[in-house]
Amino acid sequence: MGASISNLEEESKPGLGDIPESCVACVLLYLTPPEICNLARLNRAFRGAASSDSVWESKLPHNYNDILAVLPPHHRDLCKKDIFALLSRPVPFDDGNKEIWLDRVTGRVCMSISSKAMAITGIEDRRYWNWMPTEESRFHTVAYLQQIWWFEVDGVVKFPLPADIYTLSFRIHLGRFSKRLGRRVCNFEHTHGWDIKPVRFELSTSDGQQASTYCCLEETDQEDSNGNHNRGCWVEYKVGEFIVGESDPATEVRFSMKQIDCTHSKGGLCVDNVSIIPSDLKARRRRGVLK
């Protein structure tokens, strides 16, 4: 008799499975997407709440439909969880020369623009520039400069970015790289002229914001905010920051990199892409807080 009563008392104790799905959903609103996915394995209530449109819509940027607009129309019928999963992978647009995606932890918008989407002086002349296929670029192709006197790379992107503070950076590599017998090797035969005069990086936005910076790409005797300028390494050169207050109207961002002093030639440089990433997110990634 006593044992039976004890068993009944144990069975009547509430557990995680007794929490209403709506309450679980309220808790999940305060968690990151990876944390939500982990908790979905606990039980049926957590699994149901972790698939709720209200939960996942809170993780999407308010104008996520603008990103969906670059995809085929049928993607708009997906549930919010599947939309987040879709947009957390790079979404190509503009003939595949630009990509946009959501950070998987914060849901904030990031963008990358290929060198193929930029106006590069002399790119049509193979004496100066060549397109080089590589697995080291998210776009699988980089622009390689052999030698030139007038070095100028310009680009523009117009997109309804959500309100945030963004950092724009160029991804550059000194030297030509390849694989030989399975090992990465670099050739610096054409690399010259980057320690004589600095390169000017600039950005401007449609609402009047401007930023610029100068940097010698081959100052091997010192370090600055861009890190150590060793040859044979990909380096991200920060151009500056800009603020987006509203996603409507769409923000137009123009950017450039130039060294147009024709008193000397320069060469041996790879231009990969330009990235536009929320500033504090980029800083946290640099410190290894986010993966």
C-alpha positions as MATLAB code, in Angstrom:
seq = 'MGASISNLEEESKPGLGDIPESCVACVLLYLTPPEICNLARLNRAFRGAASSDSVWESKLPHNYNDILAVLPPHHRDLCKKDIFALLSRPVPFDDGNKEIWLDRVTGRVCMSISSKAMAITGIEDRRYWNWMPTEESRFHTVAYLQQIWWFEVDGVVKFPLPADIYTLSFRIHLGRFSKRLGRRVCNFEHTHGWDIKPVRFELSTSDGQQASTYCCLEETDQEDSNGNHNRGCWVEYKVGEFIVGESDPATEVRFSMKQIDCTHSKGGLCVDNVSIIPSDLKARRRRGVLK';
ca = [
       0.000    0.000    0.000;
       2.759    2.446    1.044;
       4.817    1.506   -2.005;
       1.843    2.132   -4.285;
       1.243    5.601   -2.823;
       4.942    6.397   -3.220;
       4.842    5.346   -6.865;
       1.788    7.517   -7.489;
       3.525   10.532   -5.928;
       6.586   10.019   -8.133;
       4.441    9.721  -11.229;
       2.583   12.924  -10.357;
       5.741   15.056  -10.128;
       5.910   17.508  -13.053;
       8.797   17.208  -15.538;
      10.122   19.009  -18.583;
       7.556   17.206  -20.699;
       4.741   18.918  -18.777;
       5.805   22.459  -19.676;
       3.342   23.948  -22.189;
       4.792   24.427  -25.653;
       3.806   28.109  -25.583;
       5.896   28.654  -22.436;
       8.864   26.884  -23.990;
       8.536   29.115  -27.061;
       8.719   32.217  -24.834;
      11.996   30.964  -23.364;
      13.457   30.126  -26.776;
      12.956   33.724  -27.912;
      15.919   34.675  -25.698;
      18.275   31.999  -27.052;
      20.500   31.846  -30.134;
      19.619   29.599  -33.094;
      22.294   26.984  -32.231;
      20.982   26.834  -28.651;
      17.407   26.420  -29.902;
      18.423   23.528  -32.137;
      20.211   21.819  -29.248;
      17.191   22.121  -26.926;
      14.876   20.737  -29.621;
      16.277   17.285  -28.802;
      14.965   17.323  -25.221;
      11.347   16.274  -25.764;
       8.232   16.800  -27.845;
       7.318   20.174  -26.293;
      10.771   21.615  -26.950;
      10.828   20.115  -30.431;
       7.472   21.694  -31.264;
       8.425   25.091  -29.830;
      11.756   24.976  -31.661;
       9.854   24.760  -34.956;
       7.507   27.627  -34.159;
       7.282   30.418  -36.725;
       7.091   33.005  -33.951;
      10.430   31.826  -32.526;
      12.293   31.824  -35.821;
      10.770   35.034  -37.118;
      12.352   36.773  -34.124;
      15.766   35.517  -35.315;
      15.317   36.823  -38.853;
      16.068   40.439  -39.829;
      12.859   42.441  -40.177;
      13.395   42.781  -43.942;
      14.333   39.169  -44.643;
      11.899   39.211  -47.562;
      14.326   41.504  -49.380;
      16.906   38.719  -49.232;
      14.347   36.121  -50.298;
      13.570   38.331  -53.300;
      16.874   37.319  -54.942;
      15.816   33.642  -54.761;
      13.202   31.754  -56.804;
       9.626   32.580  -55.616;
       8.851   29.138  -54.154;
      11.283   29.743  -51.265;
       8.895   32.321  -49.822;
       6.433   29.564  -48.894;
       8.863   27.902  -46.488;
       8.325   27.952  -42.720;
      10.410   30.497  -40.815;
      12.819   27.868  -39.473;
      13.581   26.653  -42.999;
      13.945   30.245  -44.203;
      16.540   30.896  -41.502;
      18.382   27.694  -42.448;
      18.289   28.704  -46.116;
      19.538   32.242  -45.524;
      22.275   31.187  -43.109;
      24.045   29.759  -46.151;
      25.477   32.140  -48.782;
      22.773   33.286  -51.195;
      24.293   34.272  -54.574;
      22.894   37.117  -56.645;
      23.972   39.456  -59.451;
      25.008   36.525  -61.682;
      26.688   34.807  -58.737;
      29.191   37.644  -58.248;
      27.731   38.721  -54.893;
      26.600   36.755  -51.864;
      24.499   37.594  -48.844;
      23.833   35.469  -45.766;
      22.745   35.567  -42.141;
      25.197   34.940  -39.342;
      24.127   31.630  -37.792;
      24.436   32.859  -34.217;
      23.098   36.413  -34.376;
      20.944   36.368  -37.522;
      22.603   39.576  -38.731;
      23.210   40.252  -42.411;
      26.639   39.813  -44.029;
      27.651   40.370  -47.645;
      30.556   39.635  -49.965;
      31.301   41.081  -53.420;
      33.560   39.187  -55.840;
      36.356   40.897  -57.748;
      34.391   39.897  -60.879;
      31.718   42.410  -59.839;
      34.268   45.236  -59.663;
      35.621   47.615  -62.296;
      39.364   46.896  -62.534;
      41.520   49.122  -64.732;
      43.250   47.009  -67.394;
      41.413   43.778  -66.557;
      40.804   43.062  -70.260;
      44.528   43.107  -71.053;
      46.177   39.798  -70.160;
      49.567   41.516  -70.015;
      48.374   43.102  -66.776;
      45.649   40.995  -65.186;
      44.487   37.366  -65.217;
      41.568   35.520  -63.657;
      42.916   32.735  -61.468;
      40.737   29.803  -60.336;
      41.256   28.787  -56.702;
      39.591   26.975  -53.818;
      40.793   29.710  -51.457;
      38.032   32.081  -52.543;
      34.321   31.721  -51.759;
      33.778   32.722  -55.419;
      36.388   30.213  -56.674;
      38.132   32.903  -58.751;
      40.440   35.825  -57.922;
      41.942   38.609  -60.024;
      45.746   38.350  -60.263;
      47.821   41.409  -61.181;
      51.116   40.700  -62.949;
      52.261   44.300  -63.447;
      50.683   47.716  -63.975;
      51.391   51.407  -63.418;
      47.826   52.681  -62.875;
      46.285   50.434  -60.207;
      42.588   51.051  -59.620;
      39.743   48.805  -58.421;
      36.224   50.219  -57.986;
      32.935   48.665  -56.949;
      29.380   49.469  -55.950;
      26.575   47.577  -54.254;
      23.001   48.649  -53.576;
      20.923   46.622  -51.157;
      18.353   47.256  -48.389;
      20.691   46.327  -45.518;
      19.043   46.215  -42.068;
      19.878   48.952  -39.578;
      23.360   48.305  -38.179;
      26.973   49.517  -38.169;
      28.960   47.771  -40.894;
      32.663   47.352  -41.654;
      33.861   47.180  -45.274;
      37.132   45.358  -46.025;
      39.165   44.249  -49.048;
      40.638   40.708  -49.049;
      44.081   40.790  -50.677;
      47.027   38.423  -51.143;
      50.609   39.335  -52.077;
      52.094   36.733  -54.403;
      50.677   34.056  -56.693;
      49.776   30.791  -54.991;
      49.167   27.278  -56.283;
      49.357   23.645  -55.216;
      52.317   21.451  -56.012;
      52.370   17.809  -54.962;
      49.487   18.549  -52.607;
      51.280   21.434  -50.885;
      50.507   25.151  -51.113;
      53.349   27.124  -52.678;
      53.679   30.854  -53.419;
      55.518   32.578  -56.240;
      56.643   36.177  -55.713;
      58.205   36.692  -59.135;
      55.881   39.618  -59.968;
      55.477   41.014  -56.428;
      56.960   44.499  -56.298;
      56.168   48.177  -55.828;
      53.840   47.964  -52.814;
      56.392   49.355  -50.346;
      57.058   52.568  -52.303;
      53.753   54.436  -52.060;
      50.623   53.606  -50.021;
      47.392   52.313  -51.503;
      44.334   54.486  -50.895;
      41.173   52.694  -49.752;
      37.871   54.601  -49.869;
      34.153   54.110  -49.325;
      31.140   56.378  -49.643;
      27.414   55.830  -49.158;
      24.324   57.258  -50.835;
      23.494   59.255  -47.686;
      26.835   61.083  -47.666;
      29.007   58.987  -45.337;
      32.678   58.680  -46.299;
      35.763   56.884  -45.045;
      39.295   56.450  -46.351;
      42.611   55.019  -45.280;
      46.134   54.685  -46.673;
      48.319   51.631  -46.338;
      51.571   50.309  -47.821;
      50.769   46.696  -48.592;
      54.304   45.489  -48.001;
      55.494   47.080  -44.772;
      57.091   43.914  -43.457;
      58.975   45.729  -40.676;
      55.879   46.737  -38.720;
      52.345   45.776  -37.834;
      49.140   47.778  -37.655;
      45.420   47.092  -37.298;
      45.533   44.903  -40.420;
      48.065   42.534  -38.876;
      51.451   41.423  -40.165;
      51.900   42.155  -43.866;
      53.776   38.986  -44.744;
      53.751   37.795  -48.308;
      51.826   34.654  -49.088;
      48.935   35.330  -46.693;
      45.393   36.547  -47.208;
      44.929   39.866  -45.404;
      41.713   41.817  -44.879;
      42.278   45.555  -45.166;
      39.643   47.556  -43.338;
      38.447   50.519  -45.386;
      36.069   51.948  -42.812;
      32.633   51.793  -41.231;
      29.230   53.104  -42.232;
      25.873   53.262  -40.466;
      22.547   52.113  -41.861;
      19.605   53.691  -40.046;
      16.753   52.254  -42.124;
      16.591   49.497  -44.729;
      14.280   51.648  -46.857;
      15.514   53.228  -49.043;
      18.240   50.770  -50.036;
      21.784   51.856  -49.173;
      24.237   52.269  -52.045;
      27.868   51.762  -51.074;
      30.765   52.668  -53.367;
      34.269   51.470  -52.606;
      37.688   51.645  -54.214;
      41.330   50.713  -53.882;
      43.905   52.618  -55.910;
      47.571   53.471  -56.321;
      47.795   55.693  -59.390;
      51.306   57.096  -59.023;
      52.694   56.210  -62.446;
      56.323   56.834  -61.475;
      56.692   53.145  -60.633;
      55.029   49.849  -61.505;
      53.525   47.357  -59.069;
      52.411   43.763  -59.374;
      52.117   40.299  -57.900;
      48.787   40.914  -56.136;
      45.570   38.875  -55.844;
      42.229   40.634  -55.263;
      39.556   38.284  -53.934;
      36.515   40.124  -52.600;
      35.068   42.927  -50.520;
      33.170   42.010  -47.364;
      30.472   44.012  -45.590;
      29.916   42.655  -42.079;
      28.431   44.123  -38.866;
      31.357   45.784  -37.111;
      31.122   44.182  -33.665;
      30.464   40.781  -35.260;
      33.665   41.088  -37.281;
      35.616   42.109  -34.166;
      34.248   39.152  -32.174;
      35.191   36.754  -34.944;
      38.696   38.172  -35.004;
      38.996   37.436  -31.287;
      37.614   33.934  -31.805;
      34.377   34.483  -29.867;
      32.207   33.431  -32.815;
      33.012   30.637  -35.218;
];
